[in-house]
mmCIF file of C-alpha atoms in Angstrom:
data_model
loop_
_atom_site.group_PDB
_atom_site.id
_atom_site.type_symbol
_atom_site.label_atom_id
_atom_site.label_comp_id
_atom_site.label_asym_id
_atom_site.label_seq_id
_atom_site.Cartn_x
_atom_site.Cartn_y
_atom_site.Cartn_z
ATOM 1 C CA UNK Z 151 0.000 0.000 0.000
ATOM 2 C CA UNK Z 152 1.442 3.413 -0.951
ATOM 3 C CA UNK Z 153 2.325 5.729 1.898
ATOM 4 C CA UNK Z 154 0.477 9.008 2.274
ATOM 5 C CA UNK Z 155 2.796 12.018 2.410
ATOM 6 C CA UNK Z 156 2.261 15.756 2.442
ATOM 7 C CA UNK Z 157 2.439 16.640 -1.255
ATOM 8 C CA UNK Z 158 0.492 19.910 -0.996
ATOM 9 C CA UNK Z 159 2.658 21.947 1.345
ATOM 10 C CA UNK Z 160 0.423 21.772 4.385
ATOM 11 C CA UNK Z 161 -2.844 22.465 2.532
ATOM 12 C CA UNK Z 162 -5.606 19.943 3.216
ATOM 13 C CA UNK Z 163 -5.449 17.677 0.142
ATOM 14 C CA UNK Z 164 -9.226 17.334 0.127
ATOM 15 C CA UNK Z 165 -9.513 21.071 -0.577
ATOM 16 C CA UNK Z 166 -6.892 21.312 -3.334
ATOM 17 C CA UNK Z 167 -8.276 21.941 -6.860
ATOM 18 C CA UNK Z 168 -7.411 18.730 -8.708
ATOM 19 C CA UNK Z 169 -10.120 18.018 -11.268
ATOM 20 C CA UNK Z 170 -11.620 19.673 -14.303
ATOM 21 C CA UNK Z 171 -15.315 19.190 -14.970
ATOM 22 C CA UNK Z 172 -14.293 16.714 -17.672
ATOM 23 C CA UNK Z 173 -12.237 14.753 -15.119
ATOM 24 C CA UNK Z 174 -15.209 14.598 -12.755
ATOM 25 C CA UNK Z 175 -17.510 13.430 -15.535
ATOM 26 C CA UNK Z 176 -15.086 10.606 -16.299
ATOM 27 C CA UNK Z 177 -14.424 9.597 -12.695
ATOM 28 C CA UNK Z 178 -18.122 9.477 -11.779
ATOM 29 C CA UNK Z 179 -19.460 8.195 -15.114
ATOM 30 C CA UNK Z 180 -21.571 11.285 -15.686
ATOM 31 C CA UNK Z 181 -22.318 13.277 -18.846
ATOM 32 C CA UNK Z 182 -20.145 16.415 -18.906
ATOM 33 C CA UNK Z 183 -23.284 18.505 -19.423
ATOM 34 C CA UNK Z 184 -24.741 17.145 -16.165
ATOM 35 C CA UNK Z 185 -21.575 18.024 -14.262
ATOM 36 C CA UNK Z 186 -21.703 21.522 -15.736
ATOM 37 C CA UNK Z 187 -25.314 21.943 -14.646
ATOM 38 C CA UNK Z 188 -24.650 20.741 -11.112
ATOM 39 C CA UNK Z 189 -21.565 22.891 -10.555
ATOM 40 C CA UNK Z 190 -22.585 26.037 -12.440
ATOM 41 C CA UNK Z 191 -26.367 25.914 -12.713
ATOM 42 C CA UNK Z 192 -28.592 26.952 -15.607
ATOM 43 C CA UNK Z 193 -32.113 28.216 -16.109
ATOM 44 C CA UNK Z 194 -34.572 27.728 -14.515
ATOM 45 C CA UNK Z 195 -32.141 27.043 -11.609
ATOM 46 C CA UNK Z 196 -29.132 29.310 -12.193
ATOM 47 C CA UNK Z 197 -27.631 28.417 -8.820
ATOM 48 C CA UNK Z 198 -25.315 25.365 -8.663
ATOM 49 C CA UNK Z 199 -26.377 22.361 -6.609
ATOM 50 C CA UNK Z 200 -23.028 21.866 -4.878
ATOM 51 C CA UNK Z 201 -21.252 24.437 -2.747
ATOM 52 C CA UNK Z 202 -19.633 27.382 -4.577
ATOM 53 C CA UNK Z 203 -15.952 27.301 -5.419
ATOM 54 C CA UNK Z 204 -13.478 29.905 -6.597
ATOM 55 C CA UNK Z 205 -11.222 27.881 -8.911
ATOM 56 C CA UNK Z 206 -11.718 26.618 -12.435
ATOM 57 C CA UNK Z 207 -10.919 23.168 -11.066
ATOM 58 C CA UNK Z 208 -12.773 21.119 -8.465
ATOM 59 C CA UNK Z 209 -11.453 19.619 -5.252
ATOM 60 C CA UNK Z 210 -11.825 16.126 -3.856
ATOM 61 C CA UNK Z 211 -14.593 17.396 -1.577
ATOM 62 C CA UNK Z 212 -16.455 18.703 -4.618
ATOM 63 C CA UNK Z 213 -16.006 15.269 -6.178
ATOM 64 C CA UNK Z 214 -17.588 13.675 -3.089
ATOM 65 C CA UNK Z 215 -20.484 16.141 -3.220
ATOM 66 C CA UNK Z 216 -21.129 15.234 -6.831
ATOM 67 C CA UNK Z 217 -20.799 11.521 -6.054
ATOM 68 C CA UNK Z 218 -23.433 11.907 -3.326
ATOM 69 C CA UNK Z 219 -25.701 13.849 -5.646
ATOM 70 C CA UNK Z 220 -25.380 11.178 -8.331
ATOM 71 C CA UNK Z 221 -26.129 8.427 -5.794
ATOM 72 C CA UNK Z 222 -29.256 10.233 -4.592
ATOM 73 C CA UNK Z 223 -30.430 10.587 -8.191
ATOM 74 C CA UNK Z 224 -29.515 7.112 -9.441
ATOM 75 C CA UNK Z 225 -30.072 4.844 -6.449
ATOM 76 C CA UNK Z 226 -32.505 6.760 -4.259
ATOM 77 C CA UNK Z 227 -34.533 8.107 -7.187
ATOM 78 C CA UNK Z 228 -34.624 11.578 -5.657
ATOM 79 C CA UNK Z 229 -35.626 14.450 -7.902
ATOM 80 C CA UNK Z 230 -33.333 17.435 -8.151
ATOM 81 C CA UNK Z 231 -35.941 19.855 -6.728
ATOM 82 C CA UNK Z 232 -36.372 17.622 -3.664
ATOM 83 C CA UNK Z 233 -32.596 17.391 -3.227
ATOM 84 C CA UNK Z 234 -32.295 21.169 -3.461
ATOM 85 C CA UNK Z 235 -35.017 21.538 -0.827
ATOM 86 C CA UNK Z 236 -33.300 19.004 1.445
ATOM 87 C CA UNK Z 237 -30.010 20.884 1.104
ATOM 88 C CA UNK Z 238 -31.745 24.155 2.034
ATOM 89 C CA UNK Z 239 -33.432 22.527 5.039
ATOM 90 C CA UNK Z 240 -30.182 21.017 6.304
ATOM 91 C CA UNK Z 241 -28.361 24.317 5.888
ATOM 92 C CA UNK Z 242 -31.141 26.047 7.832
ATOM 93 C CA UNK Z 243 -30.355 23.625 10.666
ATOM 94 C CA UNK Z 244 -26.708 24.668 10.656
ATOM 95 C CA UNK Z 245 -25.293 21.806 8.556
ATOM 96 C CA UNK Z 246 -22.614 23.124 6.208
ATOM 97 C CA UNK Z 247 -22.137 21.490 2.813
ATOM 98 C CA UNK Z 248 -24.894 18.895 3.303
ATOM 99 C CA UNK Z 249 -23.758 16.790 0.347
ATOM 100 C CA UNK Z 250 -20.609 15.962 2.304
ATOM 101 C CA UNK Z 251 -22.657 14.408 5.089
ATOM 102 C CA UNK Z 252 -22.784 10.672 5.668
ATOM 103 C CA UNK Z 253 -25.259 8.065 4.509
ATOM 104 C CA UNK Z 254 -27.184 8.143 7.789
ATOM 105 C CA UNK Z 255 -28.491 11.653 7.127
ATOM 106 C CA UNK Z 256 -29.326 11.178 3.458
ATOM 107 C CA UNK Z 257 -30.843 7.707 3.805
ATOM 108 C CA UNK Z 258 -33.181 9.111 6.430
ATOM 109 C CA UNK Z 259 -34.390 11.695 3.903
ATOM 110 C CA UNK Z 260 -34.348 9.490 0.798
ATOM 111 C CA UNK Z 261 -34.564 5.786 1.742
ATOM 112 C CA UNK Z 262 -32.905 3.311 -0.612
ATOM 113 C CA UNK Z 263 -35.612 1.911 -2.873
ATOM 114 C CA UNK Z 264 -33.993 -0.729 -5.024
ATOM 115 C CA UNK Z 265 -32.206 -2.912 -2.471
ATOM 116 C CA UNK Z 266 -28.729 -2.348 -3.895
ATOM 117 C CA UNK Z 267 -25.637 -1.952 -1.768
ATOM 118 C CA UNK Z 268 -25.635 1.366 0.038
ATOM 119 C CA UNK Z 269 -23.651 3.461 -2.407
ATOM 120 C CA UNK Z 270 -23.379 6.427 -0.059
ATOM 121 C CA UNK Z 271 -21.226 4.299 2.257
ATOM 122 C CA UNK Z 272 -18.489 4.228 -0.368
ATOM 123 C CA UNK Z 273 -16.919 7.348 1.147
ATOM 124 C CA UNK Z 274 -14.274 6.729 3.807
ATOM 125 C CA UNK Z 275 -14.011 9.415 6.497
ATOM 126 C CA UNK Z 276 -11.489 10.383 9.135
ATOM 127 C CA UNK Z 277 -12.145 10.771 12.873
ATOM 128 C CA UNK Z 278 -13.685 14.196 12.221
ATOM 129 C CA UNK Z 279 -16.038 12.752 9.558
ATOM 130 C CA UNK Z 280 -14.160 14.536 6.752
ATOM 131 C CA UNK Z 281 -14.187 12.483 3.511
ATOM 132 C CA UNK Z 282 -10.720 11.138 2.716
ATOM 133 C CA UNK Z 283 -11.283 8.375 0.152
ATOM 134 C CA UNK Z 284 -13.920 7.619 -2.448
ATOM 135 C CA UNK Z 285 -14.619 4.165 -3.851
ATOM 136 C CA UNK Z 286 -16.491 4.525 -7.165
ATOM 137 C CA UNK Z 287 -18.936 1.847 -8.209
ATOM 138 C CA UNK Z 288 -17.552 -0.734 -10.652
ATOM 139 C CA UNK Z 289 -20.358 -2.918 -11.945
ATOM 140 C CA UNK Z 290 -20.066 -6.707 -11.495
ATOM 141 C CA UNK Z 291 -16.748 -6.478 -9.643
ATOM 142 C CA UNK Z 292 -15.753 -9.364 -7.372
ATOM 143 C CA UNK Z 293 -13.657 -6.934 -5.311
ATOM 144 C CA UNK Z 294 -15.381 -4.880 -2.644
ATOM 145 C CA UNK Z 295 -13.517 -1.654 -3.436
ATOM 146 C CA UNK Z 296 -11.676 -2.172 -6.712
ATOM 147 C CA UNK Z 297 -11.034 1.497 -7.488
ATOM 148 C CA UNK Z 298 -9.926 4.170 -5.017
ATOM 149 C CA UNK Z 299 -9.784 7.946 -5.332
ATOM 150 C CA UNK Z 300 -7.553 9.408 -2.637
ATOM 151 C CA UNK Z 301 -6.232 12.977 -2.955
ATOM 152 C CA UNK Z 302 -3.062 11.940 -1.132
ATOM 153 C CA UNK Z 303 -2.233 9.203 -3.653
ATOM 154 C CA UNK Z 304 -1.421 9.711 -7.357
ATOM 155 C CA UNK Z 305 -2.631 13.312 -7.092
ATOM 156 C CA UNK Z 306 -6.207 12.184 -6.621
ATOM 157 C CA UNK Z 307 -6.421 10.089 -9.771
ATOM 158 C CA UNK Z 308 -8.350 6.773 -9.610
ATOM 159 C CA UNK Z 309 -6.137 3.819 -8.746
ATOM 160 C CA UNK Z 310 -6.534 0.058 -8.810
ATOM 161 C CA UNK Z 311 -7.485 -0.720 -5.220
ATOM 162 C CA UNK Z 312 -4.998 0.615 -2.683
ATOM 163 C CA UNK Z 313 -2.042 -0.066 -4.998
ATOM 164 C CA UNK Z 314 -1.485 3.528 -6.109
ATOM 165 C CA UNK Z 315 -1.426 2.365 -9.757
ATOM 166 C CA UNK Z 316 -3.533 4.668 -11.891
ATOM 167 C CA UNK Z 317 -6.379 2.980 -13.742
ATOM 168 C CA UNK Z 318 -5.475 5.043 -16.809
ATOM 169 C CA UNK Z 319 -1.990 3.473 -16.820
ATOM 170 C CA UNK Z 320 -3.507 -0.004 -16.793
ATOM 171 C CA UNK Z 321 -5.900 0.879 -19.624
ATOM 172 C CA UNK Z 322 -3.091 2.371 -21.710
ATOM 173 C CA UNK Z 323 -0.974 -0.742 -21.362
ATOM 174 C CA UNK Z 324 -3.883 -3.012 -22.221
ATOM 175 C CA UNK Z 325 -4.676 -0.982 -25.318
ATOM 176 C CA UNK Z 326 -1.010 -1.293 -26.245
ATOM 177 C CA UNK Z 327 -1.757 -5.043 -26.543
ATOM 178 C CA UNK Z 328 -0.448 -6.235 -23.200
ATOM 179 C CA UNK Z 329 -2.597 -8.957 -21.631
ATOM 180 C CA UNK Z 330 -4.368 -8.830 -18.289
ATOM 181 C CA UNK Z 331 -1.965 -11.456 -16.988
ATOM 182 C CA UNK Z 332 1.115 -9.575 -18.135
ATOM 183 C CA UNK Z 333 -0.055 -6.342 -16.541
ATOM 184 C CA UNK Z 334 -0.980 -8.082 -13.282
ATOM 185 C CA UNK Z 335 2.382 -9.856 -13.124
ATOM 186 C CA UNK Z 336 4.329 -6.678 -13.847
ATOM 187 C CA UNK Z 337 2.503 -4.697 -11.162
ATOM 188 C CA UNK Z 338 2.288 -7.716 -8.825
ATOM 189 C CA UNK Z 339 -1.437 -7.345 -8.307
ATOM 190 C CA UNK Z 340 -4.395 -9.685 -8.628
ATOM 191 C CA UNK Z 341 -5.643 -9.977 -12.244
ATOM 192 C CA UNK Z 342 -9.167 -9.160 -11.038
ATOM 193 C CA UNK Z 343 -7.972 -5.666 -10.082
ATOM 194 C CA UNK Z 344 -6.650 -5.225 -13.608
ATOM 195 C CA UNK Z 345 -10.009 -6.262 -15.063
ATOM 196 C CA UNK Z 346 -11.855 -3.916 -12.718
ATOM 197 C CA UNK Z 347 -9.567 -1.032 -13.649
ATOM 198 C CA UNK Z 348 -10.217 -1.710 -17.320
ATOM 199 C CA UNK Z 349 -13.977 -1.826 -16.768
ATOM 200 C CA UNK Z 350 -13.797 1.438 -14.849
ATOM 201 C CA UNK Z 351 -11.888 3.007 -17.747
ATOM 202 C CA UNK Z 352 -14.606 1.859 -20.162
ATOM 203 C CA UNK Z 353 -12.607 -0.834 -21.903
ATOM 204 C CA UNK Z 354 -15.337 -2.757 -23.714
ATOM 205 C CA UNK Z 355 -16.200 -6.405 -23.233
ATOM 206 C CA UNK Z 356 -15.041 -7.088 -26.794
ATOM 207 C CA UNK Z 357 -11.637 -5.651 -25.978
ATOM 208 C CA UNK Z 358 -11.384 -7.816 -22.848
ATOM 209 C CA UNK Z 359 -12.467 -10.988 -24.652
#
């Protein structure tokens, strides 16, 4: 497991601008237009859904907010107007950045309806409940947390498990005609993590066959 070191000169890595809107769309499997709407707003709701930011790039905490928003939309079937109202209500009760709150709060407002694994629990928090790692959903994976996004590892880029190996590196090597087995042996990781990284990077089933 890679060690976590201070690579941002004392600044909280969760607050450092690391991602473009295009990056976020890729990491969370969202249309870029949806990311733009959620972070910038448009008529008839010109205000963004997530908390305001001052940089052209988004931080890890913004990524977690957008992950939570996507989970509420996709898995809890919550409408955007109801989510906006819930955010306003929580802020009125003194809760800052409600979309960074844990599953217990949001599942109480929007109960899980389809029986799937609780997606909102895929955010790992520190002792102060600050999000520190995000584990994106990888469909049909046999690994519990096959992809990790940690702002203290690989500059916040998705990695294969806790290995620190960027999923984009794995995809590039596979598309350069290396096999799953060759990549796994070179990196000394389980082949299933290679497959999961490839699935996360949208390598098609035909390419994997």
